[in-house]
Backbone as CSV, one residue per row, in Angstrom:
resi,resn,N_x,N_y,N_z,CA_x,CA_y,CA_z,C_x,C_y,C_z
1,UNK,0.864,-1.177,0.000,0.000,0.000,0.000,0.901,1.228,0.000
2,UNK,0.505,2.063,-0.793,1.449,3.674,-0.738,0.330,4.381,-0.572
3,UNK,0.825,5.645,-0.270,0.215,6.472,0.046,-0.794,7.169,-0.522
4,UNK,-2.310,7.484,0.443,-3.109,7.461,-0.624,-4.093,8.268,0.131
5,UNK,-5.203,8.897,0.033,-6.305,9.742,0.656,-7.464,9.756,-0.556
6,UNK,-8.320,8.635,-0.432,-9.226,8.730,-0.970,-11.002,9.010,-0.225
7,UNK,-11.464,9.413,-0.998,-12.996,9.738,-0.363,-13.641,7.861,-0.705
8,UNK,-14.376,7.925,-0.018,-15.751,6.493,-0.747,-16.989,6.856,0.028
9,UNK,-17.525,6.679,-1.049,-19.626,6.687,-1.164,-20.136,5.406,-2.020
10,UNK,-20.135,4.332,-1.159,-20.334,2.957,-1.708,-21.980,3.299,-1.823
11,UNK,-22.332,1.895,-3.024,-23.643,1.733,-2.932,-24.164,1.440,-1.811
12,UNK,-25.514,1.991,-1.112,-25.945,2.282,0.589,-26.643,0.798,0.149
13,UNK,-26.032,-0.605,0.320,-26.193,-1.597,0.568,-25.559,-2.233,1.933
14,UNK,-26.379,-2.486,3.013,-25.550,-2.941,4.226,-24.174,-3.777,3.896
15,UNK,-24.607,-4.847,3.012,-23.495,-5.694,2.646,-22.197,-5.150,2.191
16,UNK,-22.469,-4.315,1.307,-21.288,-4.322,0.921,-20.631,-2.622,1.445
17,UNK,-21.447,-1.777,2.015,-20.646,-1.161,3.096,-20.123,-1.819,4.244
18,UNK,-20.458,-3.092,4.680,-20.012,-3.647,6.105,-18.228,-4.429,5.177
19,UNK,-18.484,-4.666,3.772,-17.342,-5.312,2.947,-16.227,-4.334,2.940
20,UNK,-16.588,-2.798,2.541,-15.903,-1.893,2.497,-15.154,-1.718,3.578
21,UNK,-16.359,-1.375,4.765,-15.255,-0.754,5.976,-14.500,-1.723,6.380
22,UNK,-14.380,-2.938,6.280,-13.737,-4.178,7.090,-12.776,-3.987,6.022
23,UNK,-12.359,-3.906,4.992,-10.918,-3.930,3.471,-10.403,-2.601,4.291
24,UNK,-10.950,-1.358,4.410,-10.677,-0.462,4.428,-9.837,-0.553,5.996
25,UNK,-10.418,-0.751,7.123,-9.786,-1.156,8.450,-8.393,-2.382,8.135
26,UNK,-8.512,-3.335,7.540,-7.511,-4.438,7.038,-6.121,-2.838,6.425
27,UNK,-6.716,-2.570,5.554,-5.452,-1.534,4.685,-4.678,-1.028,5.595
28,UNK,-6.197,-0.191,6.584,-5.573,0.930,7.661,-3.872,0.349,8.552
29,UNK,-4.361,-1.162,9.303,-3.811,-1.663,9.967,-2.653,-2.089,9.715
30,UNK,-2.547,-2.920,7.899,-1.454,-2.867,7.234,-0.390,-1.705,7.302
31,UNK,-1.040,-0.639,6.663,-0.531,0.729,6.837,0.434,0.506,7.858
32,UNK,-0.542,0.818,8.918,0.318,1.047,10.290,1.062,0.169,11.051
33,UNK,0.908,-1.762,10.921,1.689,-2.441,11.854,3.308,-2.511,10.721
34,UNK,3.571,-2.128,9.685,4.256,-1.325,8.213,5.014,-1.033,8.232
35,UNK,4.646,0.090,8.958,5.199,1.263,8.979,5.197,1.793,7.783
36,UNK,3.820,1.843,6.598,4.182,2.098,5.440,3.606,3.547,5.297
37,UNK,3.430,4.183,4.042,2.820,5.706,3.895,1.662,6.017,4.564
38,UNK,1.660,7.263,4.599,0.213,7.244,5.213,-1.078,7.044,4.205
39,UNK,-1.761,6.816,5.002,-2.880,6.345,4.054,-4.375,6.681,5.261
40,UNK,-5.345,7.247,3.957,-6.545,7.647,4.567,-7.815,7.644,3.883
41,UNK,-8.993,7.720,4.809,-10.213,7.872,4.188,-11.474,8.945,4.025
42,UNK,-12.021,9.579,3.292,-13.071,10.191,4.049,-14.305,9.023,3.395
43,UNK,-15.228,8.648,4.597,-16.257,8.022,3.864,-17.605,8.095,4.116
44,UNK,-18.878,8.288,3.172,-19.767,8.895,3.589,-20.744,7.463,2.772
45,UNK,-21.469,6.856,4.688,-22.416,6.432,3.681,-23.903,7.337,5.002
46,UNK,-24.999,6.660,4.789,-26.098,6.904,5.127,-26.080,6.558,6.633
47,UNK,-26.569,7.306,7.672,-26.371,7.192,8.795,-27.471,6.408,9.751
48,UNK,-27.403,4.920,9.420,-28.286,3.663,9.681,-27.341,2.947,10.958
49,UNK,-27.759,3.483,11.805,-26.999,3.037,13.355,-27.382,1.425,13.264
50,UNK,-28.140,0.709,12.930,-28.291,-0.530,12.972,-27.494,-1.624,11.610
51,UNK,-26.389,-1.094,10.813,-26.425,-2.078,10.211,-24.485,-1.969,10.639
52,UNK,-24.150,-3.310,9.966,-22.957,-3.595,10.556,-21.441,-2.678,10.468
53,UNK,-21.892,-1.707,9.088,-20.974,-1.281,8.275,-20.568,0.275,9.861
54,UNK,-21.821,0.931,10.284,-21.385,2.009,11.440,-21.166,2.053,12.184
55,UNK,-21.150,0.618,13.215,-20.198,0.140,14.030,-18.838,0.196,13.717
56,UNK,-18.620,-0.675,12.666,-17.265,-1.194,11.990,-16.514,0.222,11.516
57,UNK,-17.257,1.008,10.882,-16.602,2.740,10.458,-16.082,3.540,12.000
58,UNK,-17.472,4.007,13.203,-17.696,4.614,14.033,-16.677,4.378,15.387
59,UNK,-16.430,2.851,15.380,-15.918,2.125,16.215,-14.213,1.749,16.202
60,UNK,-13.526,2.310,14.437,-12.372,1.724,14.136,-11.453,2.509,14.756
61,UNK,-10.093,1.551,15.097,-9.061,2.595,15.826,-8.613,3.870,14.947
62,UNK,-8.405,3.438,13.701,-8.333,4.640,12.767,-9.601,5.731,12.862
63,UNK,-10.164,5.627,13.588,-11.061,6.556,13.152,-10.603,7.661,13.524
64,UNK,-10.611,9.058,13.030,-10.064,10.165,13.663,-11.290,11.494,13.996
65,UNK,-12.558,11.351,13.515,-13.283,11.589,13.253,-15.123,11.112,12.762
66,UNK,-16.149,11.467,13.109,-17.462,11.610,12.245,-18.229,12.410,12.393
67,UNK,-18.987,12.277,11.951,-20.188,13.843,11.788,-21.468,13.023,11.118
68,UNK,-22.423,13.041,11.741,-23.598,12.911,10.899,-24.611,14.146,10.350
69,UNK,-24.821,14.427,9.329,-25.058,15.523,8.810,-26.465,15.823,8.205
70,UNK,-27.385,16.573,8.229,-28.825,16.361,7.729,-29.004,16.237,6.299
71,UNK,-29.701,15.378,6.647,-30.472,15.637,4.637,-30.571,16.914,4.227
72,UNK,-31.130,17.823,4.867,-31.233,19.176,4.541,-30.146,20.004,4.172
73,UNK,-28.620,19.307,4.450,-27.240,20.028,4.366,-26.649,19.885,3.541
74,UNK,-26.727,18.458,2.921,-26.000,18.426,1.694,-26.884,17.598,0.649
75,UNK,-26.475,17.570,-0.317,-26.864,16.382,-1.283,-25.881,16.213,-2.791
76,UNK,-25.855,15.777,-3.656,-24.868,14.981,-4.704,-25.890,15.935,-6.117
77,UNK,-24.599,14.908,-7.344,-24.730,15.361,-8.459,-24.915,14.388,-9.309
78,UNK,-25.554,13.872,-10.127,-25.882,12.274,-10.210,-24.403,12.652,-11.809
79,UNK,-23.892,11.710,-12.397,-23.057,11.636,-13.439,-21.242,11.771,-12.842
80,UNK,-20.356,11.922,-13.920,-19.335,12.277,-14.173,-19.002,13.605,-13.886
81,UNK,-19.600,14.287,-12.859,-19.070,15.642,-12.594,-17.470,15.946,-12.699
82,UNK,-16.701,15.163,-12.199,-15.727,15.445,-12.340,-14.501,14.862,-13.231
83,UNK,-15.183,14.652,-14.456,-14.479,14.751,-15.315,-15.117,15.232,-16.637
84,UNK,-16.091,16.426,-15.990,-16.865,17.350,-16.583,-15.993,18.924,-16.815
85,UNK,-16.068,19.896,-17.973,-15.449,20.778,-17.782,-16.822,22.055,-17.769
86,UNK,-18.090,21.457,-17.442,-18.759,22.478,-16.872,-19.458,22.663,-15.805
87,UNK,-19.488,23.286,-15.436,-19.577,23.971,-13.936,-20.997,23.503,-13.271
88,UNK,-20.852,23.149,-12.270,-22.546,22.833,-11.982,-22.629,24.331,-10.463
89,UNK,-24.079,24.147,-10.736,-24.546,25.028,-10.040,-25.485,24.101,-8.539
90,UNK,-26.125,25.276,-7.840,-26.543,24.652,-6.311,-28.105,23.986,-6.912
91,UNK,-28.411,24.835,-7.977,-30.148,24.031,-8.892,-29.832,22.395,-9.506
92,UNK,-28.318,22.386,-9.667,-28.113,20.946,-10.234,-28.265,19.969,-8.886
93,UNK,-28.072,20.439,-7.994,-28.326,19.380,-6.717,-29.268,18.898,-6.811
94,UNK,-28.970,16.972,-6.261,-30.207,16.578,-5.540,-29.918,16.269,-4.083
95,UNK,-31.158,16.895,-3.292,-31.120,16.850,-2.035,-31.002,15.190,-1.542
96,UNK,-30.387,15.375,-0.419,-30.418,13.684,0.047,-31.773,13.236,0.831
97,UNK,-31.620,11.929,0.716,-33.105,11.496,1.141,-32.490,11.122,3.065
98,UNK,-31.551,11.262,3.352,-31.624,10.869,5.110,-30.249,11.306,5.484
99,UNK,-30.336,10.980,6.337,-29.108,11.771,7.472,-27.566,10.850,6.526
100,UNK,-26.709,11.391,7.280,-25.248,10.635,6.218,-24.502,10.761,7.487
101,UNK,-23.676,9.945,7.280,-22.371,9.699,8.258,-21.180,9.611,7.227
102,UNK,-20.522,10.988,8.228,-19.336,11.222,7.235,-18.288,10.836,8.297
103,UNK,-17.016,9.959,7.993,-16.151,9.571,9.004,-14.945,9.857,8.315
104,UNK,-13.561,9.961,9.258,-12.117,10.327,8.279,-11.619,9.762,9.580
């Protein structure tokens, strides 16, 4: 693993966010028992206190951080925004449908 700081917004499937954060905790640990680059996450899925994946995020020694944030605060851009060369505006938003848990 080298060094790396990526964001993830997996599909809001319990399964395979509980798949994510457990690879993602495995990397972390690599990382660090290593001694290799640093390496990090920001990751935002939907803020569902009952499924396995926000324990496993909320709970990790890496965690340095979370925030759960309202639907009302943020929301996404559905496509390739960013590897778009035009500009989106705050009317291109779609609002989110529930609370989000953002962790780093």
């Amino acid at each position: 693993i080298k060094y790396d700081a990526t964001i993830a917004n997996p599909p809001f499937v319990p399964e395979i966010m509980s798949s994510m954060a457990s690879r993602m905790n495995r990397y972390l640990e690599v990382a660090d028992t290593q001694h290799q680059a640093p390496l990090s996450f920001a990751i935002v899925i939907p803020a569902w206190t009952k499924v396995k994946a926000w324990d496993e995020l909320t709970n990790s020694p890496w965690k340095r951080a979370h925030f759960i944030i309202s639907a009302t605060e943020h929301g996404y851009i559905d496509g390739a925004q960013h590897n778009s060369d035009i500009w989106y505006h705050i009317y291109d938003l779609h609002w989110s449908g529930w609370l989000s848990l953002l962790v780093l």
